[in-house]
CSV table of C-alpha atoms and ligand atoms in Angstrom, one decimal:
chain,number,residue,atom,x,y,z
A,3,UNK,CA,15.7,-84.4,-97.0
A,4,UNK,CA,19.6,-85.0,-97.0
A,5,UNK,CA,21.7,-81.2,-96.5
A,6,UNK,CA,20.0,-78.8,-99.5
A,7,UNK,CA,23.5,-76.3,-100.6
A,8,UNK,CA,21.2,-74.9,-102.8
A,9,UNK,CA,18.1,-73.1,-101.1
A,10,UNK,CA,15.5,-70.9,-103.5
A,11,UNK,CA,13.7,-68.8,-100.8
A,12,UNK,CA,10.5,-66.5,-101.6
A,13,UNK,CA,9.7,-63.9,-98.9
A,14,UNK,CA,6.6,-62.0,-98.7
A,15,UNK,CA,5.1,-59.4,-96.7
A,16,UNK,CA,4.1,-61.9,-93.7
A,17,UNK,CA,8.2,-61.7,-93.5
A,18,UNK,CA,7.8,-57.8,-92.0
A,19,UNK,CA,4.7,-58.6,-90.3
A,20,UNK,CA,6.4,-58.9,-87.4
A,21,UNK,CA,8.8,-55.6,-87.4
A,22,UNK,CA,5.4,-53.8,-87.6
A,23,UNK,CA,5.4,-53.6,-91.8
A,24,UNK,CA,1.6,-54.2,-93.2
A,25,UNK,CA,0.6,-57.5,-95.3
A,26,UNK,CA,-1.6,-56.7,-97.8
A,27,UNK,CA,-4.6,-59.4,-97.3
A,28,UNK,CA,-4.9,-60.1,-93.6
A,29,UNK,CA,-7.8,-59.0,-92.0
A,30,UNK,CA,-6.8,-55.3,-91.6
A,31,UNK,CA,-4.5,-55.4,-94.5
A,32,UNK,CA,-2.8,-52.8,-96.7
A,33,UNK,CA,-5.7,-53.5,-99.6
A,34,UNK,CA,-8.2,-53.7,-97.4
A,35,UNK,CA,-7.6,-50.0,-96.7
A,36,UNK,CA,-6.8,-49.3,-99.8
A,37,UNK,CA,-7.3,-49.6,-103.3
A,38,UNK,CA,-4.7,-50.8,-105.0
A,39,UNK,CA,-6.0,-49.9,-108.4
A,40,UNK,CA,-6.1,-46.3,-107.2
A,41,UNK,CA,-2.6,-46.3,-106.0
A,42,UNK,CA,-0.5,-49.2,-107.3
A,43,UNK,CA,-1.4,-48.6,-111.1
A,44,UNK,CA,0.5,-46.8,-113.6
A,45,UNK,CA,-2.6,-45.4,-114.6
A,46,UNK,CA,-3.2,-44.4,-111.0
A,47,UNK,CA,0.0,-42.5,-110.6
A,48,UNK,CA,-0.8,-40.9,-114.5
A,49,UNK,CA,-4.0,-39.4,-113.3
A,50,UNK,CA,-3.5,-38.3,-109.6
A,51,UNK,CA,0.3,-38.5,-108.7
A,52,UNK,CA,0.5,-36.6,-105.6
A,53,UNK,CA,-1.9,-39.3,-104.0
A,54,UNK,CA,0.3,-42.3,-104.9
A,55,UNK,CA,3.5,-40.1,-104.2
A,56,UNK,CA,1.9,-39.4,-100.5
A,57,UNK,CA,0.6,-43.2,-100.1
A,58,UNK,CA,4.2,-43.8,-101.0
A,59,UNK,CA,6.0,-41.9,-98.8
A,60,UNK,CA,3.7,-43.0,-96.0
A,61,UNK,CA,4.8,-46.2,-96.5
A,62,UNK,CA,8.2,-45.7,-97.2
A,63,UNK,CA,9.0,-43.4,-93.9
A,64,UNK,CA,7.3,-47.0,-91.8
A,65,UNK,CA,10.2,-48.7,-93.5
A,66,UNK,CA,12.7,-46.2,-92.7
A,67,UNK,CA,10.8,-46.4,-88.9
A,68,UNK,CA,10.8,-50.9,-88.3
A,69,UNK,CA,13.7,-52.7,-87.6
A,70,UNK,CA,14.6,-56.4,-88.9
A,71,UNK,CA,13.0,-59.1,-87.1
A,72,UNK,CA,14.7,-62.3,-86.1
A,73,UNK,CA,13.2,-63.9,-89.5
A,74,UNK,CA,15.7,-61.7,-91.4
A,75,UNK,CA,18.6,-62.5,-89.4
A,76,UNK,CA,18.1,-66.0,-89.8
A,77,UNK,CA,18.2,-65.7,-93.2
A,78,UNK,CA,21.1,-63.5,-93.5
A,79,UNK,CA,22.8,-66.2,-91.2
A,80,UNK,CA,22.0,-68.7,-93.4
A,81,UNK,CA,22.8,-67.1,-96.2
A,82,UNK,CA,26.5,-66.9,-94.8
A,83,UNK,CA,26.5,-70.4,-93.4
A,84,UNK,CA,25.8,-72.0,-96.7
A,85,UNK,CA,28.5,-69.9,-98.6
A,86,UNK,CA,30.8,-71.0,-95.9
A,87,UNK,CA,30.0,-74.9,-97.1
A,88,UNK,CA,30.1,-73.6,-100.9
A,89,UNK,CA,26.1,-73.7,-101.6
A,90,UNK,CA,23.9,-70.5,-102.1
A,91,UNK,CA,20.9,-69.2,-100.8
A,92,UNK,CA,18.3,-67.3,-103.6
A,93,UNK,CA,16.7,-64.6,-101.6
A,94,UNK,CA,13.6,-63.2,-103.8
A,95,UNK,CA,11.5,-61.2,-101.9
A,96,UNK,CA,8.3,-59.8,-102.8
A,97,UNK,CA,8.5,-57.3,-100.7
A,98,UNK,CA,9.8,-53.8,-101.3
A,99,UNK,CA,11.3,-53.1,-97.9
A,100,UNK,CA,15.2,-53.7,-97.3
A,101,UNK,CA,14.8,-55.2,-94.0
A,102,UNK,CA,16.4,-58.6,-95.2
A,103,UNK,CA,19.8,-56.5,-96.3
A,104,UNK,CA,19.3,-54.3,-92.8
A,105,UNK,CA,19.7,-57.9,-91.4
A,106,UNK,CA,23.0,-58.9,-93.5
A,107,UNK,CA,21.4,-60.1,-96.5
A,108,UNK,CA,24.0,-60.0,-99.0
A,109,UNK,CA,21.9,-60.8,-102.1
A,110,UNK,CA,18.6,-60.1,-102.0
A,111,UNK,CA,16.5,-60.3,-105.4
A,112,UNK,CA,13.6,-57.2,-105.2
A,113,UNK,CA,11.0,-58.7,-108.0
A,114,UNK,CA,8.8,-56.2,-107.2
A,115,UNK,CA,11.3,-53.5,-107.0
A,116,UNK,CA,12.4,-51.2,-103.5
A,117,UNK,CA,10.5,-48.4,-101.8
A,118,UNK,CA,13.4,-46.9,-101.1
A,119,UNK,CA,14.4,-45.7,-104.6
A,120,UNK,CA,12.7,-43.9,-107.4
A,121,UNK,CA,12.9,-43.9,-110.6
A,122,UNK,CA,12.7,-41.5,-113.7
A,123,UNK,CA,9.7,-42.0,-115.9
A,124,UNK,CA,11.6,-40.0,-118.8
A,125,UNK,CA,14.9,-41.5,-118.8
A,126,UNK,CA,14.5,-44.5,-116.1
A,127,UNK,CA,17.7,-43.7,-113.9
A,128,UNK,CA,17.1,-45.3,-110.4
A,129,UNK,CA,18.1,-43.3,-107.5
A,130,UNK,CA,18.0,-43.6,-103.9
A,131,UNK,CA,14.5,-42.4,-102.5
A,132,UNK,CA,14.9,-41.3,-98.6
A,133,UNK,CA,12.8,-37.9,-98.6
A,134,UNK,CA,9.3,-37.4,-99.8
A,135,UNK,CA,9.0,-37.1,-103.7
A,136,UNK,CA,7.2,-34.3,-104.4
A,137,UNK,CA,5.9,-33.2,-107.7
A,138,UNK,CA,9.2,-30.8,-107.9
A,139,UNK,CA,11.3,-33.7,-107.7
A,140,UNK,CA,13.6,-33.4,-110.6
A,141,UNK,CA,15.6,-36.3,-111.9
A,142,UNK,CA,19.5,-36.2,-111.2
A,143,UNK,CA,20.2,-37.9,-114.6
A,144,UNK,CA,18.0,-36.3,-117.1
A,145,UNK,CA,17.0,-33.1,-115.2
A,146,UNK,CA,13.1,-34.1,-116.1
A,147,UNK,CA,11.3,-32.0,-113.4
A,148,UNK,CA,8.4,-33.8,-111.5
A,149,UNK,CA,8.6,-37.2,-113.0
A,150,UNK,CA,10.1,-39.7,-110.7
A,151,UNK,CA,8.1,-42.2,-109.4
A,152,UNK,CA,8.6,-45.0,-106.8
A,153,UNK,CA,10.5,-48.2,-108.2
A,154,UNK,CA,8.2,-50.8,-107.5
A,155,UNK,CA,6.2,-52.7,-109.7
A,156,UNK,CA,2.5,-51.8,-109.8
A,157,UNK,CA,-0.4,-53.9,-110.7
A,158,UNK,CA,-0.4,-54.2,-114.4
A,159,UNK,CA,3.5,-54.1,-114.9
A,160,UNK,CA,6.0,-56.5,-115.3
A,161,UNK,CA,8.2,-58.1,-112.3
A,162,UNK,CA,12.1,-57.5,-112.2
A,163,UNK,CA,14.4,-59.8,-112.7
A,164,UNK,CA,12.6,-63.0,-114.0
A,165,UNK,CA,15.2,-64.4,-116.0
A,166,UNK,CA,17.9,-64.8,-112.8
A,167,UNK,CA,14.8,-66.2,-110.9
A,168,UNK,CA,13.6,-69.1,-113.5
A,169,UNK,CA,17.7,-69.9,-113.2
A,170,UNK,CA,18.2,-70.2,-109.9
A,171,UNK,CA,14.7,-71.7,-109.3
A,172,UNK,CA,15.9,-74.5,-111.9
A,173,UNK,CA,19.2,-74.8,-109.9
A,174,UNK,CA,18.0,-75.4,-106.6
A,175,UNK,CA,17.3,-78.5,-104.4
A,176,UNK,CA,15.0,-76.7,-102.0
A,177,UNK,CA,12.1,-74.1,-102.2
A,178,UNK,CA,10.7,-72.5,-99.4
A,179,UNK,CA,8.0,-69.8,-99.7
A,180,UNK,CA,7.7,-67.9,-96.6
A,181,UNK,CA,5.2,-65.2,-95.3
A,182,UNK,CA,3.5,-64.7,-98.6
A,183,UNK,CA,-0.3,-65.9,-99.5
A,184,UNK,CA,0.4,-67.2,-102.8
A,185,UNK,CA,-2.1,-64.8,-104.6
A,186,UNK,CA,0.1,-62.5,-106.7
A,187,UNK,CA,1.8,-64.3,-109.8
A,188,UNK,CA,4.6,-65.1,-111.0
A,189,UNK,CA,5.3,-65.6,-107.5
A,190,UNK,CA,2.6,-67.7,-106.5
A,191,UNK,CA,3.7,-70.1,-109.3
A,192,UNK,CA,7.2,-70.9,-108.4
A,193,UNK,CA,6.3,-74.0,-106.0
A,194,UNK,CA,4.8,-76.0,-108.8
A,195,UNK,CA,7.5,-75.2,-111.3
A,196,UNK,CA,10.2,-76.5,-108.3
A,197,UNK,CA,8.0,-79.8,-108.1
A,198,UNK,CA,8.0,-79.7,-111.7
A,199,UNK,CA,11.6,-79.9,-111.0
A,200,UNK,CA,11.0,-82.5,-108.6
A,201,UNK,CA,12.6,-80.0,-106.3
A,202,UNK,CA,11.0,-80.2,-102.4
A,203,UNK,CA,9.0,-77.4,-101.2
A,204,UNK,CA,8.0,-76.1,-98.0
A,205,UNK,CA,5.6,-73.6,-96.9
A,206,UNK,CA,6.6,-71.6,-93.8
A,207,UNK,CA,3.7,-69.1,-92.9
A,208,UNK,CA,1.0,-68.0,-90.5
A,209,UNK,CA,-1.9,-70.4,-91.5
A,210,UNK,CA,-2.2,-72.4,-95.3
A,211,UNK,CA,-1.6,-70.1,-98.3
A,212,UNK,CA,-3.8,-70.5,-101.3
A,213,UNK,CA,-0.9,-72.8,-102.6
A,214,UNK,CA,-0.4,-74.7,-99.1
A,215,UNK,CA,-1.8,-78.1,-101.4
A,216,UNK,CA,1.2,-77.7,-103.6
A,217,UNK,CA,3.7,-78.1,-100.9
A,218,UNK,CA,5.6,-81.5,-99.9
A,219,UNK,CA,6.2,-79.7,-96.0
A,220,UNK,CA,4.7,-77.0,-94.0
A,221,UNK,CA,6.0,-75.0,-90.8
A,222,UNK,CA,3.1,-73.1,-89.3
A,223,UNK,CA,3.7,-69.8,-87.3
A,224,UNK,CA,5.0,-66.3,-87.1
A,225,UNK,CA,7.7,-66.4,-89.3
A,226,UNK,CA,10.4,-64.7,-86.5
A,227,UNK,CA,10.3,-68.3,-84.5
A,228,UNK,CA,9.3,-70.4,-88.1
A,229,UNK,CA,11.8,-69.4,-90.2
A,230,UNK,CA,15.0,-69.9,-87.6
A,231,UNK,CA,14.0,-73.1,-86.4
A,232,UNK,CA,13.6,-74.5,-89.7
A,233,UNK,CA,16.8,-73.0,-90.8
A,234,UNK,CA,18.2,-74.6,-87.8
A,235,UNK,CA,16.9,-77.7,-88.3
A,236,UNK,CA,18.5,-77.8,-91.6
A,237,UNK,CA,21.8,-76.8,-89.9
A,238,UNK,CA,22.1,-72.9,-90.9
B,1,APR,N1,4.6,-64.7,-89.9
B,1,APR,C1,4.4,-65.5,-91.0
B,1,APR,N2,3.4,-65.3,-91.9
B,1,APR,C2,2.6,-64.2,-91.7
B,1,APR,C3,2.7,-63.4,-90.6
B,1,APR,C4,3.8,-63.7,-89.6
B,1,APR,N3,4.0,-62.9,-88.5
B,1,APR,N4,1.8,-62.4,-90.6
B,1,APR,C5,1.1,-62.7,-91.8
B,1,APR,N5,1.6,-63.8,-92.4
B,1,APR,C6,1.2,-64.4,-93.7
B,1,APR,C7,-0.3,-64.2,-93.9
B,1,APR,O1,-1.0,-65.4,-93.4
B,1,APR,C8,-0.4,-64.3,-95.5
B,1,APR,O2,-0.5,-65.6,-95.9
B,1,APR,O3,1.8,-63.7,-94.7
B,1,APR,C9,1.0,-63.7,-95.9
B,1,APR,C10,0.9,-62.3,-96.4
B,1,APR,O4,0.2,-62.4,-97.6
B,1,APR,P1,-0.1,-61.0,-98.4
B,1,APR,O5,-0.6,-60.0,-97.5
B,1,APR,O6,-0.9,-61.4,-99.6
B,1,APR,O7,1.4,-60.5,-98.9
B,1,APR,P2,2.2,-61.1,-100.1
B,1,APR,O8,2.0,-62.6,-100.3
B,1,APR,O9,3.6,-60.7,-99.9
B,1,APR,O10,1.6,-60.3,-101.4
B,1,APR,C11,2.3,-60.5,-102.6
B,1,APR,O11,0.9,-58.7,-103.5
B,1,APR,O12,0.0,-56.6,-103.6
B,1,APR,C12,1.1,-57.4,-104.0
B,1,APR,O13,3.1,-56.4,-104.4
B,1,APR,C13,2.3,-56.8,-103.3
B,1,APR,O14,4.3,-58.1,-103.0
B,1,APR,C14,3.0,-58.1,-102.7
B,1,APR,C15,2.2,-59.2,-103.4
């Protein structure tokens, strides 16, 4: 594979694993404790609000908690590196944390939106979301008391910012999915539509995702030695 100046990554949770964030399928994982269809639905937060609020904020203060891991640098660093030579790097993460700008990431693409802001469900104004929502919260745009909710995406609603993906996804000349199991979609479909694109792909995770067939290349391992040396290996 000759020097890619155009990299597509796709992070998941297996990404935060390692600075102590849960993954959602492991053995142990976030929906294995939890439903998610009692606390990552609209329908969820409609009937019982100050349950997803607290779920939520739990979640939200463990971001606030963990620190990057050396997975994130390397991506911020490589991010940087391949500006310097005039290529990009596509960060879309499918995680809702903002370890990967804590780390330097300059452009980081949240398709399922960020724990740490909330949005209005009256007028949709996004604000930043360090304290605990509570069912006083009012909305700083709209004054609507009690109606803000976190900005990520729940089960049943659309992801953000599909149409920049598909672009850069077309644009690129190598995917890499890393730390994610390949079970939620759209983003569990973007390594066949890069080797539709006759784009290569590689897989950089724990053990084989549910797509693992679809990929030309595979690193296996935590992602906080994976990811670097791979990087490295491709000069960034
Ligand atoms: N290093 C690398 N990979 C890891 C590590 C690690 N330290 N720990 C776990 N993994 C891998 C697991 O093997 C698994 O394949 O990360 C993947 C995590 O998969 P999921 O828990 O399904 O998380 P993700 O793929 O990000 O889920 C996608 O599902 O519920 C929705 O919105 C939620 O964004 C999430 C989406």
């Amino acid at each position: 594979m000759g020097d890619p100046n155009n990299i597509f990554v796709l992070t998941g949770a297996g990404v935060s694993a390692e600075s102590g964030l849960g993954t959602f399928r492991d053995r142990g994982g976030i929906w294995a404790r939890f439903d998610p269809m009692k606390l990552a639905t609209p329908e969820a937060y409609a009937a019982d609000p100050d349950t997803v609020l607290d779920f939520y904020d739990h979640r939200r203060r463990g971001v606030i908690a963990a620190e990057p891991n050396a997975a994130h640098v390397a991506l911020a660093r490589a991010e940087a590196r391949l500006a310097a030579r005039g290529g990009r790097l596509f960060l879309c993460t499918q995680n809702v944390d903002d370890l990967h700008e804590r780390a330097g990431s300059r452009a980081v693409v949240h398709m399922h939106g960020e724990l740490l802001k909330a949005c209005c469900t009256v007028c949709g104004t996004v604000t930043p979301w360090r304290d605990d929502l509570d069912r006083a919260s009012i909305c700083p745009a709209c004054g609507g008391v009690g109606r803000m909710r976190p900005d990520v995406v729940w089960f049943g609603e659309m992801p953000m910012h599909l149409d920049a993906i598909e672009d850069a996804l077309a644009a690129a000349d190598l995917f890499v999915a890393a730390g994610t199991s390949g079970a939620v979609y759209p983003a569990a479909g973007y390594v066949r539509e890069a080797r539709a694109h006759n784009i290569p792909t590689c897989e950089i995770n724990l053990e084989p995702s549910d797509n693992a067939d679809a990929f030309d290349d595979a690193r296996y391992g935590p992602a906080s030695t994976a990811l670097p040396r791979f990087l490295a290996d491709l000069g960034l």
